[in-house]
Amino acid sequence: MDTIIKLNQSGITIVMVTHDVNLKVFANRIVRMLDGKVQQIVQNSEESRNEAIDELKKTISEYTNPENHGEENDVLGVREGITH
């Protein structure tokens, strides 16, 4: 997610298709589809998006801090930056 966020912040448009609703907090806009048709378009607030990004950066920082190596939290799971 960190790489996708950085690319988007540099001005690149990202279109992500997923069934994982936990990822919607990182989007500027969410397009909900059903049976191939647009059902709803929701604009995420800049504030909530930035909060999610800050939380992700905090989680990544905790896992990459050399002082934490050797502890149980030494490995960052695939979803841990999103769900914590």
CSV table of N, CA, C and O in Angstrom, one decimal:
chain,number,residue,atom,x,y,z
A,1,MET,N,0.8,-1.2,0.0
A,1,MET,CA,0.0,0.0,0.0
A,1,MET,C,0.9,1.3,0.0
A,1,MET,O,0.5,2.2,-0.6
A,2,ASP,N,2.0,1.2,0.7
A,2,ASP,CA,2.8,2.4,0.8
A,2,ASP,C,3.3,2.8,-0.6
A,2,ASP,O,3.3,4.0,-0.9
A,3,THR,N,3.7,1.9,-1.4
A,3,THR,CA,4.2,2.2,-2.8
A,3,THR,C,3.0,2.8,-3.6
A,3,THR,O,3.2,3.8,-4.3
A,4,ILE,N,1.9,2.2,-3.5
A,4,ILE,CA,0.7,2.7,-4.3
A,4,ILE,C,0.4,4.1,-3.8
A,4,ILE,O,0.1,5.0,-4.6
A,5,ILE,N,0.4,4.4,-2.5
A,5,ILE,CA,0.1,5.7,-2.0
A,5,ILE,C,1.1,6.7,-2.5
A,5,ILE,O,0.8,7.8,-2.9
A,6,LYS,N,2.4,6.4,-2.5
A,6,LYS,CA,3.5,7.3,-3.0
A,6,LYS,C,3.3,7.6,-4.4
A,6,LYS,O,3.4,8.7,-4.9
A,7,LEU,N,2.9,6.6,-5.2
A,7,LEU,CA,2.7,6.8,-6.7
A,7,LEU,C,1.5,7.7,-6.9
A,7,LEU,O,1.6,8.7,-7.7
A,8,ASN,N,0.5,7.5,-6.1
A,8,ASN,CA,-0.7,8.4,-6.3
A,8,ASN,C,-0.4,9.8,-5.8
A,8,ASN,O,-0.8,10.8,-6.5
A,9,GLN,N,0.3,10.0,-4.8
A,9,GLN,CA,0.7,11.3,-4.3
A,9,GLN,C,1.6,12.1,-5.3
A,9,GLN,O,1.6,13.3,-5.3
A,10,SER,N,2.3,11.3,-6.1
A,10,SER,CA,3.2,11.9,-7.1
A,10,SER,C,2.4,12.4,-8.4
A,10,SER,O,2.9,12.9,-9.3
A,11,GLY,N,1.1,12.1,-8.4
A,11,GLY,CA,0.2,12.5,-9.5
A,11,GLY,C,-0.3,11.4,-10.4
A,11,GLY,O,-1.0,11.6,-11.3
A,12,ILE,N,0.1,10.2,-10.1
A,12,ILE,CA,-0.3,9.0,-10.9
A,12,ILE,C,-1.7,8.5,-10.5
A,12,ILE,O,-1.9,8.3,-9.3
A,13,THR,N,-2.6,8.4,-11.4
A,13,THR,CA,-3.9,7.8,-11.1
A,13,THR,C,-3.8,6.3,-10.9
A,13,THR,O,-3.2,5.6,-11.7
A,14,ILE,N,-4.4,5.9,-9.8
A,14,ILE,CA,-4.4,4.4,-9.5
A,14,ILE,C,-5.8,3.9,-9.5
A,14,ILE,O,-6.7,4.5,-8.9
A,15,VAL,N,-6.1,2.9,-10.2
A,15,VAL,CA,-7.4,2.2,-10.2
A,15,VAL,C,-7.2,0.8,-9.6
A,15,VAL,O,-6.4,0.0,-10.1
A,16,MET,N,-7.7,0.7,-8.4
A,16,MET,CA,-7.6,-0.6,-7.7
A,16,MET,C,-8.9,-1.3,-7.6
A,16,MET,O,-9.9,-0.7,-7.2
A,17,VAL,N,-9.0,-2.5,-8.1
A,17,VAL,CA,-10.2,-3.3,-8.0
A,17,VAL,C,-10.0,-4.4,-7.0
A,17,VAL,O,-9.0,-5.1,-7.0
A,18,THR,N,-10.9,-4.4,-6.0
A,18,THR,CA,-10.7,-5.3,-4.8
A,18,THR,C,-12.1,-5.6,-4.2
A,18,THR,O,-13.0,-4.9,-4.3
A,19,HIS,N,-12.1,-6.8,-3.5
A,19,HIS,CA,-13.3,-7.1,-2.7
A,19,HIS,C,-13.0,-6.8,-1.3
A,19,HIS,O,-13.8,-7.0,-0.4
A,20,ASP,N,-11.8,-6.3,-1.0
A,20,ASP,CA,-11.4,-6.0,0.4
A,20,ASP,C,-11.8,-4.6,0.8
A,20,ASP,O,-11.2,-3.6,0.5
A,21,VAL,N,-12.9,-4.5,1.5
A,21,VAL,CA,-13.4,-3.2,1.9
A,21,VAL,C,-12.5,-2.4,2.9
A,21,VAL,O,-12.7,-1.2,3.0
A,22,ASN,N,-11.6,-3.1,3.5
A,22,ASN,CA,-10.6,-2.4,4.4
A,22,ASN,C,-9.7,-1.5,3.6
A,22,ASN,O,-9.1,-0.6,4.2
A,23,LEU,N,-9.6,-1.7,2.4
A,23,LEU,CA,-8.7,-0.8,1.6
A,23,LEU,C,-9.3,0.5,1.2
A,23,LEU,O,-8.6,1.4,0.7
A,24,LYS,N,-10.6,0.6,1.3
A,24,LYS,CA,-11.3,1.8,0.8
A,24,LYS,C,-10.9,3.1,1.6
A,24,LYS,O,-11.0,4.2,1.0
A,25,VAL,N,-10.3,3.0,2.8
A,25,VAL,CA,-9.9,4.2,3.5
A,25,VAL,C,-8.7,4.9,2.8
A,25,VAL,O,-8.5,6.0,3.1
A,26,PHE,N,-8.0,4.2,1.9
A,26,PHE,CA,-6.9,4.8,1.3
A,26,PHE,C,-7.2,5.5,-0.1
A,26,PHE,O,-6.4,6.1,-0.7
A,27,ALA,N,-8.5,5.3,-0.5
A,27,ALA,CA,-8.9,5.8,-1.8
A,27,ALA,C,-9.4,7.3,-1.7
A,27,ALA,O,-9.9,7.7,-0.6
A,28,ASN,N,-9.3,8.0,-2.8
A,28,ASN,CA,-9.9,9.3,-2.9
A,28,ASN,C,-11.4,9.2,-3.2
A,28,ASN,O,-12.2,9.9,-2.7
A,29,ARG,N,-11.7,8.2,-3.9
A,29,ARG,CA,-13.1,7.9,-4.4
A,29,ARG,C,-13.3,6.4,-4.4
A,29,ARG,O,-12.5,5.7,-4.9
A,30,ILE,N,-14.5,6.0,-4.0
A,30,ILE,CA,-14.9,4.6,-4.0
A,30,ILE,C,-16.0,4.4,-5.0
A,30,ILE,O,-17.0,5.1,-4.8
A,31,VAL,N,-15.9,3.6,-5.9
A,31,VAL,CA,-17.0,3.3,-6.9
A,31,VAL,C,-17.4,1.9,-6.6
A,31,VAL,O,-16.7,0.9,-6.7
A,32,ARG,N,-18.7,1.8,-6.1
A,32,ARG,CA,-19.3,0.4,-5.8
A,32,ARG,C,-20.0,-0.1,-7.0
A,32,ARG,O,-20.8,0.7,-7.6
A,33,MET,N,-19.8,-1.3,-7.3
A,33,MET,CA,-20.4,-1.9,-8.5
A,33,MET,C,-21.1,-3.2,-8.1
A,33,MET,O,-20.8,-3.8,-7.2
A,34,LEU,N,-22.2,-3.5,-8.9
A,34,LEU,CA,-22.9,-4.7,-8.7
A,34,LEU,C,-23.4,-5.1,-10.0
A,34,LEU,O,-24.0,-4.4,-10.8
A,35,ASP,N,-23.1,-6.4,-10.4
A,35,ASP,CA,-23.4,-7.0,-11.7
A,35,ASP,C,-22.9,-6.1,-12.8
A,35,ASP,O,-23.6,-5.9,-13.8
A,36,GLY,N,-21.7,-5.6,-12.7
A,36,GLY,CA,-21.1,-4.8,-13.8
A,36,GLY,C,-21.6,-3.4,-13.9
A,36,GLY,O,-21.3,-2.7,-14.9
A,37,LYS,N,-22.5,-2.9,-13.0
A,37,LYS,CA,-23.0,-1.6,-13.1
A,37,LYS,C,-22.6,-0.8,-11.8
A,37,LYS,O,-22.6,-1.3,-10.7
A,38,VAL,N,-22.4,0.5,-12.1
A,38,VAL,CA,-22.1,1.4,-11.0
A,38,VAL,C,-23.3,1.6,-10.1
A,38,VAL,O,-24.4,2.0,-10.6
A,39,GLN,N,-23.1,1.3,-8.8
A,39,GLN,CA,-24.2,1.5,-7.9
A,39,GLN,C,-24.1,2.7,-7.1
A,39,GLN,O,-25.1,3.3,-6.7
A,40,GLN,N,-22.9,3.1,-6.8
A,40,GLN,CA,-22.7,4.3,-5.9
A,40,GLN,C,-21.2,4.8,-6.1
A,40,GLN,O,-20.3,4.0,-6.2
A,41,ILE,N,-21.1,6.1,-6.0
A,41,ILE,CA,-19.7,6.7,-6.0
A,41,ILE,C,-19.6,7.5,-4.7
A,41,ILE,O,-20.5,8.4,-4.5
A,42,VAL,N,-18.6,7.2,-3.9
A,42,VAL,CA,-18.4,7.9,-2.6
A,42,VAL,C,-17.1,8.6,-2.7
A,42,VAL,O,-16.1,8.0,-3.0
A,43,GLN,N,-17.1,9.9,-2.2
A,43,GLN,CA,-15.8,10.6,-2.1
A,43,GLN,C,-15.3,10.5,-0.7
A,43,GLN,O,-16.0,10.8,0.2
A,44,ASN,N,-14.1,10.0,-0.5
A,44,ASN,CA,-13.5,10.0,0.8
A,44,ASN,C,-13.0,11.3,1.2
A,44,ASN,O,-12.4,12.1,0.4
A,45,SER,N,-13.1,11.7,2.5
A,45,SER,CA,-12.6,13.0,2.9
A,45,SER,C,-11.1,12.9,3.0
A,45,SER,O,-10.5,11.9,3.2
A,46,GLU,N,-10.4,14.0,2.7
A,46,GLU,CA,-9.0,14.1,2.7
A,46,GLU,C,-8.5,13.8,4.1
A,46,GLU,O,-7.4,13.1,4.3
A,47,GLU,N,-9.2,14.2,5.1
A,47,GLU,CA,-8.8,14.0,6.5
A,47,GLU,C,-8.8,12.5,6.9
A,47,GLU,O,-7.8,12.0,7.4
A,48,SER,N,-9.9,11.8,6.5
A,48,SER,CA,-9.9,10.3,6.9
A,48,SER,C,-8.9,9.5,6.1
A,48,SER,O,-8.2,8.6,6.6
A,49,ARG,N,-8.6,9.9,4.8
A,49,ARG,CA,-7.6,9.3,4.0
A,49,ARG,C,-6.2,9.5,4.6
A,49,ARG,O,-5.4,8.6,4.8
A,50,ASN,N,-5.9,10.8,5.0
A,50,ASN,CA,-4.6,11.1,5.6
A,50,ASN,C,-4.4,10.4,6.9
A,50,ASN,O,-3.3,9.9,7.3
A,51,GLU,N,-5.5,10.2,7.7
A,51,GLU,CA,-5.4,9.5,9.0
A,51,GLU,C,-5.0,8.0,8.7
A,51,GLU,O,-4.2,7.4,9.4
A,52,ALA,N,-5.6,7.4,7.7
A,52,ALA,CA,-5.3,6.0,7.4
A,52,ALA,C,-3.9,5.9,6.9
A,52,ALA,O,-3.2,4.9,7.2
A,53,ILE,N,-3.4,6.8,6.1
A,53,ILE,CA,-2.1,6.8,5.6
A,53,ILE,C,-1.1,7.0,6.7
A,53,ILE,O,-0.1,6.3,6.8
A,54,ASP,N,-1.4,7.9,7.7
A,54,ASP,CA,-0.5,8.1,8.8
A,54,ASP,C,-0.4,6.9,9.7
A,54,ASP,O,0.7,6.5,10.2
A,55,GLU,N,-1.6,6.2,9.9
A,55,GLU,CA,-1.6,5.0,10.7
A,55,GLU,C,-0.8,3.9,10.0
A,55,GLU,O,0.0,3.1,10.7
A,56,LEU,N,-0.9,3.8,8.7
A,56,LEU,CA,-0.1,2.8,7.9
A,56,LEU,C,1.4,3.1,8.1
A,56,LEU,O,2.2,2.2,8.3
A,57,LYS,N,1.8,4.3,7.9
A,57,LYS,CA,3.2,4.7,8.1
A,57,LYS,C,3.7,4.4,9.5
A,57,LYS,O,4.9,3.9,9.7
A,58,LYS,N,2.9,4.6,10.5
A,58,LYS,CA,3.3,4.4,11.9
A,58,LYS,C,3.5,2.9,12.1
A,58,LYS,O,4.5,2.4,12.7
A,59,THR,N,2.6,2.0,11.5
A,59,THR,CA,2.8,0.6,11.6
A,59,THR,C,4.0,0.1,10.9
A,59,THR,O,4.8,-0.7,11.5
A,60,ILE,N,4.3,0.6,9.7
A,60,ILE,CA,5.5,0.2,9.0
A,60,ILE,C,6.7,0.6,9.8
A,60,ILE,O,7.7,-0.1,9.9
A,61,SER,N,6.7,1.8,10.3
A,61,SER,CA,7.8,2.3,11.1
A,61,SER,C,8.1,1.5,12.3
A,61,SER,O,9.3,1.2,12.6
A,62,GLU,N,7.1,1.0,13.0
A,62,GLU,CA,7.3,0.2,14.1
A,62,GLU,C,7.9,-1.2,13.8
A,62,GLU,O,8.8,-1.7,14.5
A,63,TYR,N,7.5,-1.7,12.6
A,63,TYR,CA,8.1,-3.0,12.2
A,63,TYR,C,9.5,-2.9,11.6
A,63,TYR,O,10.2,-3.8,11.5
A,64,THR,N,9.8,-1.7,11.1
A,64,THR,CA,11.1,-1.5,10.5
A,64,THR,C,12.2,-0.9,11.4
A,64,THR,O,13.3,-0.8,11.1
A,65,ASN,N,11.7,-0.6,12.7
A,65,ASN,CA,12.6,0.0,13.6
A,65,ASN,C,13.6,-1.1,14.1
A,65,ASN,O,13.2,-2.1,14.6
A,66,PRO,N,14.9,-0.9,14.0
A,66,PRO,CA,15.9,-1.9,14.4
A,66,PRO,C,15.8,-2.3,15.9
A,66,PRO,O,16.2,-3.4,16.2
A,67,GLU,N,15.3,-1.4,16.7
A,67,GLU,CA,15.2,-1.7,18.1
A,67,GLU,C,14.1,-2.8,18.4
A,67,GLU,O,14.2,-3.5,19.4
A,68,ASN,N,13.2,-3.0,17.4
A,68,ASN,CA,12.2,-4.0,17.6
A,68,ASN,C,12.6,-5.4,17.1
A,68,ASN,O,11.9,-6.4,17.3
A,69,HIS,N,13.7,-5.5,16.4
A,69,HIS,CA,14.1,-6.8,15.8
A,69,HIS,C,14.4,-7.8,16.9
A,69,HIS,O,14.9,-7.5,18.0
A,70,GLY,N,14.0,-9.1,16.6
A,70,GLY,CA,14.1,-10.2,17.5
A,70,GLY,C,12.9,-10.4,18.4
A,70,GLY,O,12.8,-11.3,19.1
A,71,GLU,N,12.0,-9.5,18.3
A,71,GLU,CA,10.7,-9.6,19.1
A,71,GLU,C,9.7,-10.4,18.3
A,71,GLU,O,9.9,-10.6,17.1
A,72,GLU,N,8.6,-10.7,18.9
A,72,GLU,CA,7.5,-11.4,18.2
A,72,GLU,C,7.0,-10.6,17.0
A,72,GLU,O,6.6,-11.2,16.0
A,73,ASN,N,7.0,-9.3,17.1
A,73,ASN,CA,6.4,-8.5,16.0
A,73,ASN,C,7.4,-8.2,14.9
A,73,ASN,O,7.3,-7.3,14.2
A,74,ASP,N,8.4,-9.1,14.7
A,74,ASP,CA,9.5,-8.9,13.8
A,74,ASP,C,9.1,-9.0,12.3
A,74,ASP,O,9.8,-8.5,11.4
A,75,VAL,N,8.0,-9.6,12.0
A,75,VAL,CA,7.5,-9.8,10.7
A,75,VAL,C,6.2,-9.1,10.5
A,75,VAL,O,5.3,-9.3,11.2
A,76,LEU,N,6.1,-8.3,9.5
A,76,LEU,CA,4.9,-7.6,9.1
A,76,LEU,C,4.0,-8.4,8.2
A,76,LEU,O,4.5,-8.8,7.1
A,77,GLY,N,2.9,-8.8,8.7
A,77,GLY,CA,2.0,-9.6,7.9
A,77,GLY,C,1.4,-8.8,6.8
A,77,GLY,O,1.4,-7.6,6.8
A,78,VAL,N,0.8,-9.5,5.8
A,78,VAL,CA,0.3,-8.8,4.6
A,78,VAL,C,-0.7,-7.8,4.9
A,78,VAL,O,-0.7,-6.7,4.4
A,79,ARG,N,-1.6,-8.1,5.9
A,79,ARG,CA,-2.7,-7.2,6.2
A,79,ARG,C,-2.5,-6.3,7.4
A,79,ARG,O,-3.3,-5.5,7.7
A,80,GLU,N,-1.4,-6.4,8.1
A,80,GLU,CA,-1.2,-5.8,9.4
A,80,GLU,C,-1.2,-4.3,9.3
A,80,GLU,O,-1.6,-3.6,10.1
A,81,GLY,N,-0.6,-3.7,8.2
A,81,GLY,CA,-0.6,-2.3,8.0
A,81,GLY,C,-2.0,-1.7,7.8
A,81,GLY,O,-2.2,-0.5,7.9
A,82,ILE,N,-2.9,-2.6,7.4
A,82,ILE,CA,-4.3,-2.1,7.1
A,82,ILE,C,-5.2,-2.3,8.3
A,82,ILE,O,-6.0,-1.4,8.6
A,83,THR,N,-5.1,-3.4,9.0
A,83,THR,CA,-6.1,-3.7,10.0
A,83,THR,C,-5.7,-3.2,11.4
A,83,THR,O,-6.6,-3.3,12.2
A,84,HIS,N,-4.5,-2.8,11.6
A,84,HIS,CA,-4.2,-2.3,13.0
A,84,HIS,C,-4.4,-0.8,13.1
A,84,HIS,O,-4.4,0.0,12.2
